[in-house]
Short mmCIF file of C-alpha atoms in Angstrom, two decimals:
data_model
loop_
_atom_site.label_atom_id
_atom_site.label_comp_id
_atom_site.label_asym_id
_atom_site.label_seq_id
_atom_site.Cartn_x
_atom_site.Cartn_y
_atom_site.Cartn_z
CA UNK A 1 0.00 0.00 0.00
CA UNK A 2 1.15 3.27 -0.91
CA UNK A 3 2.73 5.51 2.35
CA UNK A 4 0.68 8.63 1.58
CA UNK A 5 1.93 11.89 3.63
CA UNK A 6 -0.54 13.76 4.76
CA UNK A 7 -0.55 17.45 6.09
CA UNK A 8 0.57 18.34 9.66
CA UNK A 9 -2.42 20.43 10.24
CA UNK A 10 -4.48 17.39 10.75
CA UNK A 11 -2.55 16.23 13.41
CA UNK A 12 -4.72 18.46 15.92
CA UNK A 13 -7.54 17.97 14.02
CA UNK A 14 -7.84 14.24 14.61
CA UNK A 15 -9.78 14.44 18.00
CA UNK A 16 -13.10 16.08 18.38
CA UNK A 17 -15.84 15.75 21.20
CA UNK A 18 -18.73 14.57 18.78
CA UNK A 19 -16.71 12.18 16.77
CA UNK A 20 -15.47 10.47 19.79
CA UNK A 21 -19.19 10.39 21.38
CA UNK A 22 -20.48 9.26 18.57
CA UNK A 23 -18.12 5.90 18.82
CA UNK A 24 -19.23 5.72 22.58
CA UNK A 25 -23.11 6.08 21.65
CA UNK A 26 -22.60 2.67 18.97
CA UNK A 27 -20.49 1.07 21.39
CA UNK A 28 -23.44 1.61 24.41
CA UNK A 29 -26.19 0.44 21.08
CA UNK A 30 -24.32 -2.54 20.07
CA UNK A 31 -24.33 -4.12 23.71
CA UNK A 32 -28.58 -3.34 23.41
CA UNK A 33 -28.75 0.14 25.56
CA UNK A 34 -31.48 2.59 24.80
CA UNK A 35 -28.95 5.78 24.36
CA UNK A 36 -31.02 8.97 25.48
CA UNK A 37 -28.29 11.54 23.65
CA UNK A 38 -27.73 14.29 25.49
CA UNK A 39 -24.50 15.00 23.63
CA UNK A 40 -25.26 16.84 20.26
CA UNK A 41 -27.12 20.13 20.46
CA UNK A 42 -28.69 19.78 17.51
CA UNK A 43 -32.50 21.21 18.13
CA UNK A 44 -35.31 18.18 18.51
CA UNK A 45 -38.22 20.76 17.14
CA UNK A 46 -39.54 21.31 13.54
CA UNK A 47 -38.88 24.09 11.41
CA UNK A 48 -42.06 26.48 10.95
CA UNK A 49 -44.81 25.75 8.42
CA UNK A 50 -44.01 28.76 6.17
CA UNK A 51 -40.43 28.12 6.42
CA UNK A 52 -40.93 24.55 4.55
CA UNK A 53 -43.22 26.08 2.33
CA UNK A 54 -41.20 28.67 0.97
CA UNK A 55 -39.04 25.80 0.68
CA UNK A 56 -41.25 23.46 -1.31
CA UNK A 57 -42.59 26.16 -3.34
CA UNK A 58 -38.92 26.66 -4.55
CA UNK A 59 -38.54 22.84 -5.73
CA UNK A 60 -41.00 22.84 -8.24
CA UNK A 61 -38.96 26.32 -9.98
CA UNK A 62 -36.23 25.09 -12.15
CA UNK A 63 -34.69 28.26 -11.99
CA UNK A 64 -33.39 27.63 -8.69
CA UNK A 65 -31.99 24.24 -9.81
CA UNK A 66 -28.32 25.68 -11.15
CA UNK A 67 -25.83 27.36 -9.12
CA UNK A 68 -26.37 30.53 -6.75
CA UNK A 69 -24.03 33.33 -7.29
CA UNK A 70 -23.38 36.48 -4.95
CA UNK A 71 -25.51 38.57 -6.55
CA UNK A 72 -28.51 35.54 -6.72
CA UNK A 73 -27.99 35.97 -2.63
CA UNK A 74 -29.27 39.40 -2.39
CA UNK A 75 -33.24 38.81 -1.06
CA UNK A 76 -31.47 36.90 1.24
CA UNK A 77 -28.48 39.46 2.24
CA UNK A 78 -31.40 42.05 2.77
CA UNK A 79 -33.91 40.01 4.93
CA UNK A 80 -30.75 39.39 6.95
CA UNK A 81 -29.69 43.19 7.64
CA UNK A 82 -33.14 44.49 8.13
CA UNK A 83 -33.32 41.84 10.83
CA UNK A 84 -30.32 43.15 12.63
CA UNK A 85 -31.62 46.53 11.98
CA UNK A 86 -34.90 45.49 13.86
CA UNK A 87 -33.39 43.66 16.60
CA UNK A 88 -30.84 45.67 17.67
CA UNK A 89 -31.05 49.39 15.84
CA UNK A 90 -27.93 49.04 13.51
CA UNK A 91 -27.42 49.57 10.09
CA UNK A 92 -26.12 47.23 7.81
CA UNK A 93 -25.36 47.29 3.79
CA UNK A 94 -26.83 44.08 2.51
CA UNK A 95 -24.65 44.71 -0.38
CA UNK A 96 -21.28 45.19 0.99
CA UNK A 97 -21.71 43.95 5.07
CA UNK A 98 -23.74 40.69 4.94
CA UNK A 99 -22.27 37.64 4.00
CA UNK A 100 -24.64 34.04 3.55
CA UNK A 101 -23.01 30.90 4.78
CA UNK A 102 -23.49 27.21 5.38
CA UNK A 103 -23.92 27.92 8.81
CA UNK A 104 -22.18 30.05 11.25
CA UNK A 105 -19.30 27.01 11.15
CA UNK A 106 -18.65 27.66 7.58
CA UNK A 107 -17.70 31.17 9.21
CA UNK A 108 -15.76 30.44 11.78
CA UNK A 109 -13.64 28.13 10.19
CA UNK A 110 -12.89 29.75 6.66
CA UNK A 111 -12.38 33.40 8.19
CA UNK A 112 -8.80 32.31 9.87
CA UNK A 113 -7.57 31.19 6.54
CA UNK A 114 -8.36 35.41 5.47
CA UNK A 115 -6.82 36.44 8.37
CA UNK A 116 -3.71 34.28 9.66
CA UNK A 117 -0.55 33.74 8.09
CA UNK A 118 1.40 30.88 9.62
CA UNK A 119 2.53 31.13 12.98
CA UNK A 120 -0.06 33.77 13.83
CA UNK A 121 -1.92 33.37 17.01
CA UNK A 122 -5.81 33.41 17.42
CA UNK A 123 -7.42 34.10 21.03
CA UNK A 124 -9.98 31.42 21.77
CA UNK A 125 -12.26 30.75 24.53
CA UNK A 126 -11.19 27.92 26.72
CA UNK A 127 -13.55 25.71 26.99
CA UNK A 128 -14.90 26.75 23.13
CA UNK A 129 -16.58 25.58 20.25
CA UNK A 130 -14.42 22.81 18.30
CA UNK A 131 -14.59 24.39 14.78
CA UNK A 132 -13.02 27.68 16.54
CA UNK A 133 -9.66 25.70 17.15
CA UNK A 134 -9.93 23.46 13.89
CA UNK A 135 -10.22 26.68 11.67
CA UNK A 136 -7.34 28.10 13.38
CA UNK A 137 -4.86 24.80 12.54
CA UNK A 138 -6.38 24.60 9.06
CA UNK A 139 -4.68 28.22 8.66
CA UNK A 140 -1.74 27.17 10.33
CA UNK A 141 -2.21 29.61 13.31
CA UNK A 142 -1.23 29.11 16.67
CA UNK A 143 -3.91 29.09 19.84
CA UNK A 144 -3.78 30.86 22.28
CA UNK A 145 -6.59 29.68 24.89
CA UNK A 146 -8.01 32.43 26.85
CA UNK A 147 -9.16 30.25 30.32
CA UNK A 148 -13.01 30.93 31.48
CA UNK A 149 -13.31 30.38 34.82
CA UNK A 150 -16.49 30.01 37.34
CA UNK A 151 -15.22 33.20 39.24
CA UNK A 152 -15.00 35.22 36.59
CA UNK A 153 -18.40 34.46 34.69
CA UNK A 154 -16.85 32.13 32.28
CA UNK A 155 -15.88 35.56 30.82
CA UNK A 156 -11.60 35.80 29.67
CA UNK A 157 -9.81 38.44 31.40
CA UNK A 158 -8.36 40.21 28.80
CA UNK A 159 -5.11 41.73 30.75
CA UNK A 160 -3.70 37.96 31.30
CA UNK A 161 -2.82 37.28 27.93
CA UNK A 162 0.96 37.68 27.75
CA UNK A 163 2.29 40.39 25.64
CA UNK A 164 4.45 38.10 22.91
CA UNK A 165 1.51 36.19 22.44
CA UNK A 166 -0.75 39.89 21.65
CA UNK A 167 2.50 41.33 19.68
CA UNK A 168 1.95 37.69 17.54
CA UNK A 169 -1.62 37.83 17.55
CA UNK A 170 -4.35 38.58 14.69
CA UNK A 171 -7.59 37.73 15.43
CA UNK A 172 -9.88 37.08 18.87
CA UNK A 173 -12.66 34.73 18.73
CA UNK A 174 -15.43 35.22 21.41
CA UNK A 175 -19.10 33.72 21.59
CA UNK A 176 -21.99 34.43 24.00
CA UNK A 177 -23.90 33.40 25.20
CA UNK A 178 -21.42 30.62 25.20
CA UNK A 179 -21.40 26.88 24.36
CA UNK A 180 -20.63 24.82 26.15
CA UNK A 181 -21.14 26.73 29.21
CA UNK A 182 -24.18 28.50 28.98
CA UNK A 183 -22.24 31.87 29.99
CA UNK A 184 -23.61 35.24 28.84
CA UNK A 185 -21.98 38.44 28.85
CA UNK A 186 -23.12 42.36 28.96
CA UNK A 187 -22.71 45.37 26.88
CA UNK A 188 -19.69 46.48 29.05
CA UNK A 189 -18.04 42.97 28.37
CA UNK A 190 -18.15 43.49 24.22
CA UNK A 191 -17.35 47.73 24.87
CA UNK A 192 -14.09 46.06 26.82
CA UNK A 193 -13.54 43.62 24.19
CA UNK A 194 -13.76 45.92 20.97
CA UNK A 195 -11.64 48.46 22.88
CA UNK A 196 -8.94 45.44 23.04
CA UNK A 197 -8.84 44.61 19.78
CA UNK A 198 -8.50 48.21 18.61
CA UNK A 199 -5.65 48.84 20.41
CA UNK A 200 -3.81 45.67 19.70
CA UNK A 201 -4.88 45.74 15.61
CA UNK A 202 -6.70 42.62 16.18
CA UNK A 203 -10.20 40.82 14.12
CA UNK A 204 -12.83 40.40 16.44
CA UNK A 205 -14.94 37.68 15.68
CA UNK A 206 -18.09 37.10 17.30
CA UNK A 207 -19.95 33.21 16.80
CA UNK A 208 -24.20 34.23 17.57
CA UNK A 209 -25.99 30.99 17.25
CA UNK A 210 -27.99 31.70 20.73
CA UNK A 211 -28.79 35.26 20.52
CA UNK A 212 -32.80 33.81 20.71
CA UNK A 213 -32.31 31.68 23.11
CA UNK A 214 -32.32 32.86 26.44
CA UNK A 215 -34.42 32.82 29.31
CA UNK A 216 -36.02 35.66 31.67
CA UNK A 217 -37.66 39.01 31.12
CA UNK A 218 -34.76 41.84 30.06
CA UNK A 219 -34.49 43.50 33.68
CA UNK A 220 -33.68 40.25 35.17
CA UNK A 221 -30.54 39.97 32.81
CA UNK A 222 -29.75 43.08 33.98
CA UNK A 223 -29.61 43.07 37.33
CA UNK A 224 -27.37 39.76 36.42
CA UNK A 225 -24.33 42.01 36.25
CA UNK A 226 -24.76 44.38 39.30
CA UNK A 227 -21.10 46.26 38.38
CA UNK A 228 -22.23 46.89 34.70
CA UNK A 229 -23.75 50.53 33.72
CA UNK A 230 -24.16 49.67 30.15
CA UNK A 231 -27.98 49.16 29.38
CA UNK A 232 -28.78 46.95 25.95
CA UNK A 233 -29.40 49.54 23.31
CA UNK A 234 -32.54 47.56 22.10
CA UNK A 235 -35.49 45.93 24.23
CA UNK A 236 -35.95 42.87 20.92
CA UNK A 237 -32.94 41.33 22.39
CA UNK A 238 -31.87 40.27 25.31
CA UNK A 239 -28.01 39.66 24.73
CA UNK A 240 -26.73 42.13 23.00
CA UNK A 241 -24.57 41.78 19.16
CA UNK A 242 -20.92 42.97 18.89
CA UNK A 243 -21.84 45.31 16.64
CA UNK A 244 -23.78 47.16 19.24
CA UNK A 245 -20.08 47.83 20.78
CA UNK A 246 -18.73 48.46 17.61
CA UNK A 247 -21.51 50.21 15.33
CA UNK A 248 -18.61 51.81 13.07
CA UNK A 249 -17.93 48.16 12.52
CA UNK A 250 -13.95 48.70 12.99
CA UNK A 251 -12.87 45.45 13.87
CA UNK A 252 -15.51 43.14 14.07
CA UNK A 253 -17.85 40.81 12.29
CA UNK A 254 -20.36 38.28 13.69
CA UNK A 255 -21.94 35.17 12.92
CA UNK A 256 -25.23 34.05 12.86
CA UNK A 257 -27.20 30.71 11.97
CA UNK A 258 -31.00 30.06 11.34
CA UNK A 259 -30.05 26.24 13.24
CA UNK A 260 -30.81 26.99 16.90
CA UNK A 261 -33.45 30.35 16.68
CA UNK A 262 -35.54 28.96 13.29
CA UNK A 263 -34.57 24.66 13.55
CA UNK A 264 -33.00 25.07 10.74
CA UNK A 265 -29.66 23.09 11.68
CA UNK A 266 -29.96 20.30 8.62
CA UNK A 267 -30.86 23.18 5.90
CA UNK A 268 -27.03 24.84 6.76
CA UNK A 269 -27.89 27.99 6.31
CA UNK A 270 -26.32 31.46 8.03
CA UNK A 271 -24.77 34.33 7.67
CA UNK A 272 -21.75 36.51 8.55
CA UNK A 273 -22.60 40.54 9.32
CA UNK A 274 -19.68 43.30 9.99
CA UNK A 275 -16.92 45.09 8.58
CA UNK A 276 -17.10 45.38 4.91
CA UNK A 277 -13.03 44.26 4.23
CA UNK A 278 -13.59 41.03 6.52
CA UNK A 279 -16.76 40.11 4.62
CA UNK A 280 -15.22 41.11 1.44
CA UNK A 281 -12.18 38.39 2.71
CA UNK A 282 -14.53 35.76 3.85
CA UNK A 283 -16.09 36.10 0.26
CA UNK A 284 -12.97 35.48 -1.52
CA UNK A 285 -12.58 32.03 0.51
CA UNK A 286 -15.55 31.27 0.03
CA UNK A 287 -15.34 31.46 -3.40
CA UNK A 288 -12.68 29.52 -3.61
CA UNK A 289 -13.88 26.67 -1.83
CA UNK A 290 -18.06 26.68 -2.89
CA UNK A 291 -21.41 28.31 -4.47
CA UNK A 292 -23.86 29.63 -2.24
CA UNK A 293 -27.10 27.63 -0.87
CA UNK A 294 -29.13 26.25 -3.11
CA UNK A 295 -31.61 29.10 -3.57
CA UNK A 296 -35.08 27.31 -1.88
CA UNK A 297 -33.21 27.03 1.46
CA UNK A 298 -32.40 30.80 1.14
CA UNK A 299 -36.20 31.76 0.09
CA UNK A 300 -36.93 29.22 3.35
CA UNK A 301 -34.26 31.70 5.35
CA UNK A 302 -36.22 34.75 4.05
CA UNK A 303 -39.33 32.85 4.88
CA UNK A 304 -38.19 32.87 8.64
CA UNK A 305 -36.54 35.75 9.11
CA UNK A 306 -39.51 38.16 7.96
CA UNK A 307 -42.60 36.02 8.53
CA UNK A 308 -44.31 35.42 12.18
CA UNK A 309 -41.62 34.85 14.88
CA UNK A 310 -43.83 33.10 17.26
CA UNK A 311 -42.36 29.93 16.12
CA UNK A 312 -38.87 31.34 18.04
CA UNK A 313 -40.92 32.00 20.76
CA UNK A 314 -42.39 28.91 21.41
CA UNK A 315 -39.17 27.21 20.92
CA UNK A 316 -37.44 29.74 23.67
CA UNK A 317 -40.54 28.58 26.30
CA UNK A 318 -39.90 24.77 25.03
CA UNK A 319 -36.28 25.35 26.03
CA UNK A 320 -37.00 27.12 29.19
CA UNK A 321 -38.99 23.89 30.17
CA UNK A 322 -36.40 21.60 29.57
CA UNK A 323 -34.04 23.54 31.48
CA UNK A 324 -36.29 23.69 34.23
CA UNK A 325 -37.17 19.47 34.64
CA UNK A 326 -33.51 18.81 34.25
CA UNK A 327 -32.15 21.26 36.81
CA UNK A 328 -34.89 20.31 39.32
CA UNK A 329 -34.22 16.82 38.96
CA UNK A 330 -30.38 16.94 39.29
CA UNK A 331 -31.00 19.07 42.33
CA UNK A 332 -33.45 16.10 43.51
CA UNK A 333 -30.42 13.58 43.44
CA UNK A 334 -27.93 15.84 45.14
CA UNK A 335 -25.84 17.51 42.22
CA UNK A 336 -26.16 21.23 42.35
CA UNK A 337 -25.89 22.68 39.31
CA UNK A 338 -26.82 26.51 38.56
CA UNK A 339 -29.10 27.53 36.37
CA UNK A 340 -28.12 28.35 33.17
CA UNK A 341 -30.19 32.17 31.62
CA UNK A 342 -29.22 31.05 27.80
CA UNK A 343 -28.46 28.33 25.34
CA UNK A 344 -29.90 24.60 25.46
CA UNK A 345 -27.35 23.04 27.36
CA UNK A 346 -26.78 22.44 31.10
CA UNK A 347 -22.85 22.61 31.81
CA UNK A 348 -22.18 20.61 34.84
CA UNK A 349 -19.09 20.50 37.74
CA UNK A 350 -18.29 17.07 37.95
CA UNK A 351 -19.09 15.11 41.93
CA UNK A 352 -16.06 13.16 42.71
CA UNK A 353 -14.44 10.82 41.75
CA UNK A 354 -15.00 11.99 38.06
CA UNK A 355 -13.99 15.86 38.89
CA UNK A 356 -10.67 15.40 36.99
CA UNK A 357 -11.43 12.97 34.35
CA UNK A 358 -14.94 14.11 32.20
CA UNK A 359 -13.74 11.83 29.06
CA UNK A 360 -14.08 8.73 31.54
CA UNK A 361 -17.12 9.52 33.09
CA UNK A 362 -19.32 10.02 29.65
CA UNK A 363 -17.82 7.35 28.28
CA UNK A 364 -18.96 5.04 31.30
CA UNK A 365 -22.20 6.83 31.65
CA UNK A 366 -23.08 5.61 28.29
CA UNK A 367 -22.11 2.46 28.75
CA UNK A 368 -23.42 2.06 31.82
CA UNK A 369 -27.19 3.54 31.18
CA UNK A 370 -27.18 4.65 27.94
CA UNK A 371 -27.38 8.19 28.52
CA UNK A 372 -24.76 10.44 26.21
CA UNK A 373 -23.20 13.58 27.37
CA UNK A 374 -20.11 15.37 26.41
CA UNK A 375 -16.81 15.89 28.11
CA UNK A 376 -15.74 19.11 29.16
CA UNK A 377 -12.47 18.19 28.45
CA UNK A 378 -13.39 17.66 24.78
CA UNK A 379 -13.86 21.35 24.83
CA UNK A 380 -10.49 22.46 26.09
CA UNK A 381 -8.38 22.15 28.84
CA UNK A 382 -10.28 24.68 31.25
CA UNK A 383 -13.43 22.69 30.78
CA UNK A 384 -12.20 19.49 32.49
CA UNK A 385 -14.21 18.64 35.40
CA UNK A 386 -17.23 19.48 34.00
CA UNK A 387 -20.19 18.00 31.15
CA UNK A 388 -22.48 19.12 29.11
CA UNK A 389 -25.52 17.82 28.63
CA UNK A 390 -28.15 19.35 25.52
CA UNK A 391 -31.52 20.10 26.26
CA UNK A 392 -33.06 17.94 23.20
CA UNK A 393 -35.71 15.88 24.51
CA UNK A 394 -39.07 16.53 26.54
CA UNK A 395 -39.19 17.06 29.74
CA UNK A 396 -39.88 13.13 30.78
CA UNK A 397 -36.96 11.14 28.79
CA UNK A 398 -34.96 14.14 30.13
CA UNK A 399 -35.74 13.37 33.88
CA UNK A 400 -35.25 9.28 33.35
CA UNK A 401 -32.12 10.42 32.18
CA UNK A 402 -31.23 11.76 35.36
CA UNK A 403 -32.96 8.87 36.93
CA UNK A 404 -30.23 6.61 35.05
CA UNK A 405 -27.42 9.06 36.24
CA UNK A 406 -28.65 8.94 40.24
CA UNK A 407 -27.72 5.26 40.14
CA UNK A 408 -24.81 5.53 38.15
CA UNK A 409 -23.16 8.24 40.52
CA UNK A 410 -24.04 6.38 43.25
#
């Protein structure tokens, strides 16, 4: 057989939370356990009725059948920045500012290879997304891991990082509210940020797949962050963007997907929104790797980002429920876990004697009782003694999960 030498970028790239779950989960099915997956957060609920219409509609017109070019995208690149321009009061050029993707992942992991040459550093949360990190080695950056701690919010204290790494650094990536820990962060937080990243010539890129979902009336977020004296600019949202902190759009550019707000994860479909050079640099990538969506998903996208919006709704008090069971459950066995104000996850502090060793302990869990969670660890090296679990089941499997975990743990 024929030695074939492959790339050293794919060295770091061999591991990754889900792939490795996924080999526990057919392990824990092959023996005959009933896996309750708790692992992927990839939403349970159906995309609206309208949405799949515009959809279906679309099939049946063979113009949409060839390939989608930029300028084929714009309906879509305009329903996208009057959106923003509703939900938080900033302007945005559909034609110059507003990028579509295949997701916000397609985003986060093309826009290194615009903005690092090798050797340059990227500042990632730690514990992040995955495709944060694996963007970064596809470009041949370096990481630079930017801890998130309990104390501090989950939020990175920007003054830590050491100044070789900043004088070697071209890009931060940040995301709230956060996956996997369920973190959010205020106004002052992104003001701090932007300021940063000015000052140190730096990208800031923000990942926005939660900005719907998250939990409480506006004043109660608030009141979350007692020190802050920034107020979110608009009352639609309760997080606020990054371009809120940077309206000039200096630095920064965010992503957003249709996956978590409109169930839309399987259709791939996003978009990136910011400064008109890093859109502009994304695009050339892009180009150079794929076409656009196939042009029914988009007119589905356009569909659900201008039609009724009590489908997002419903899906935020859905969510809310969840949360609610699971944490009152794991608080009826003992484990005392906070409760999370965003996302559809639950990110849990290990008991002992798992506190050290999260890989272990979901790999036993599913063994063990068939329910799948994911290692903190898998997420980087300051989420180790903790798990995530994902909110995507109803409120009943979800508590027999927990059922399964009380005898496990003890």
């Amino acid at each position: 057989m024929t030695n074939i030498q492959f790339a050293k970028r794919l060295q770091p790239l061999k591991s990754n939370v889900f792939a490795d779950m996924d080999r526990a989960k057919a392990v824990a099915l092959a023996a005959g356990r009933e896996v309750i997956d708790l692992s992927l957060g990839s939403s349970d609920l159906p995309a609206e009725a309208h949405v799949i219409e515009a959809i279906a509609q679309s099939l049946h017109d063979r113009s949409t059948h060839g390939y989608l070019l930029f300028n084929g995208t714009q309906g879509f690149r305009e329903a996208a920045a009057n959106w923003y321009e509703q939900k938080f009061g900033i302007k945005v050029d559909p034609q110059t500012e507003v990028l579509p993707l295949i997701g916000s992942q397609e985003g986060t992991a093309h826009l290194p290879l615009a903005i690092l040459n090798p050797g340059d550093f990227a500042l990632l949360l730690d514990p992040g997304y995955p495709s944060h990190a694996g963007g970064v080695y596809l470009a041949s950056g370096q990481i630079y891991p930017m801890p998130l701690l309990a104390e501090n919010g989950f939020l990175p204290v920007f003054a830590d990082i050491p100044a070789p790494v900043l004088a070697q650094s071209r890009m931060m990536v940040l995301s709230y509210p956060h996956n996997p820990t369920a973190a959010i962060a205020p106004l002052s937080f992104f003001q701090e940020a932007v300021a940063f990243c000015q000052q140190y010539n730096l990208v800031l890129v923000h990942d926005f797949p939660y900005v719907d979902l998250v939990f409480g009336e506006t004043e109660d977020w608030i009141n979350s962050f007692p020190n802050s004296k920034s107020k979110i600019q608009n009352p639609k949202s309760l997080v606020p963007s990054i371009l809120q902190a940077d309206p000039e759009k200096s630095v920064s550019i965010e992503f957003f997907t249709l996956s978590k707000s409109y169930n839309m994860g399987g259709f791939r479909i996003g978009y990136a929104i910011g400064n008109a050079q890093l859109i502009n640099a994304l695009r050339q990538v892009k180009a150079a790797v794929d076409f656009n969506q196939y042009r029914g998903i988009l007119n589905g996208a356009i569909a659900a980002l201008t039609g009724p919006q009590a489908g997002v709704k419903s899906a935020v008090t859905t969510f809310q429920g969840r949360r609610d069971a699971f944490i009152s459950a794991l608080h009826r066995i003992g484990w005392n876990v906070p409760t999370p104000q965003a996302t559809m996850y639950i990110w849990a502090k290990l008991p002992s004697p798992w506190s050290e060793n999260s890989v272990e302990f979901c790999t036993q869990l599913v063994k063990q009782t068939g329910v799948a969670a994911s290692p903190g660890a898998g997420f980087g090296k300051s989420g180790e003694g903790y798990v995530r679990f994902a909110l995507v089941h109803e409120p009943p499997l979800l508590e027999i999960a927990v059922e399964r975990m009380a005898e496990f743990l003890h």
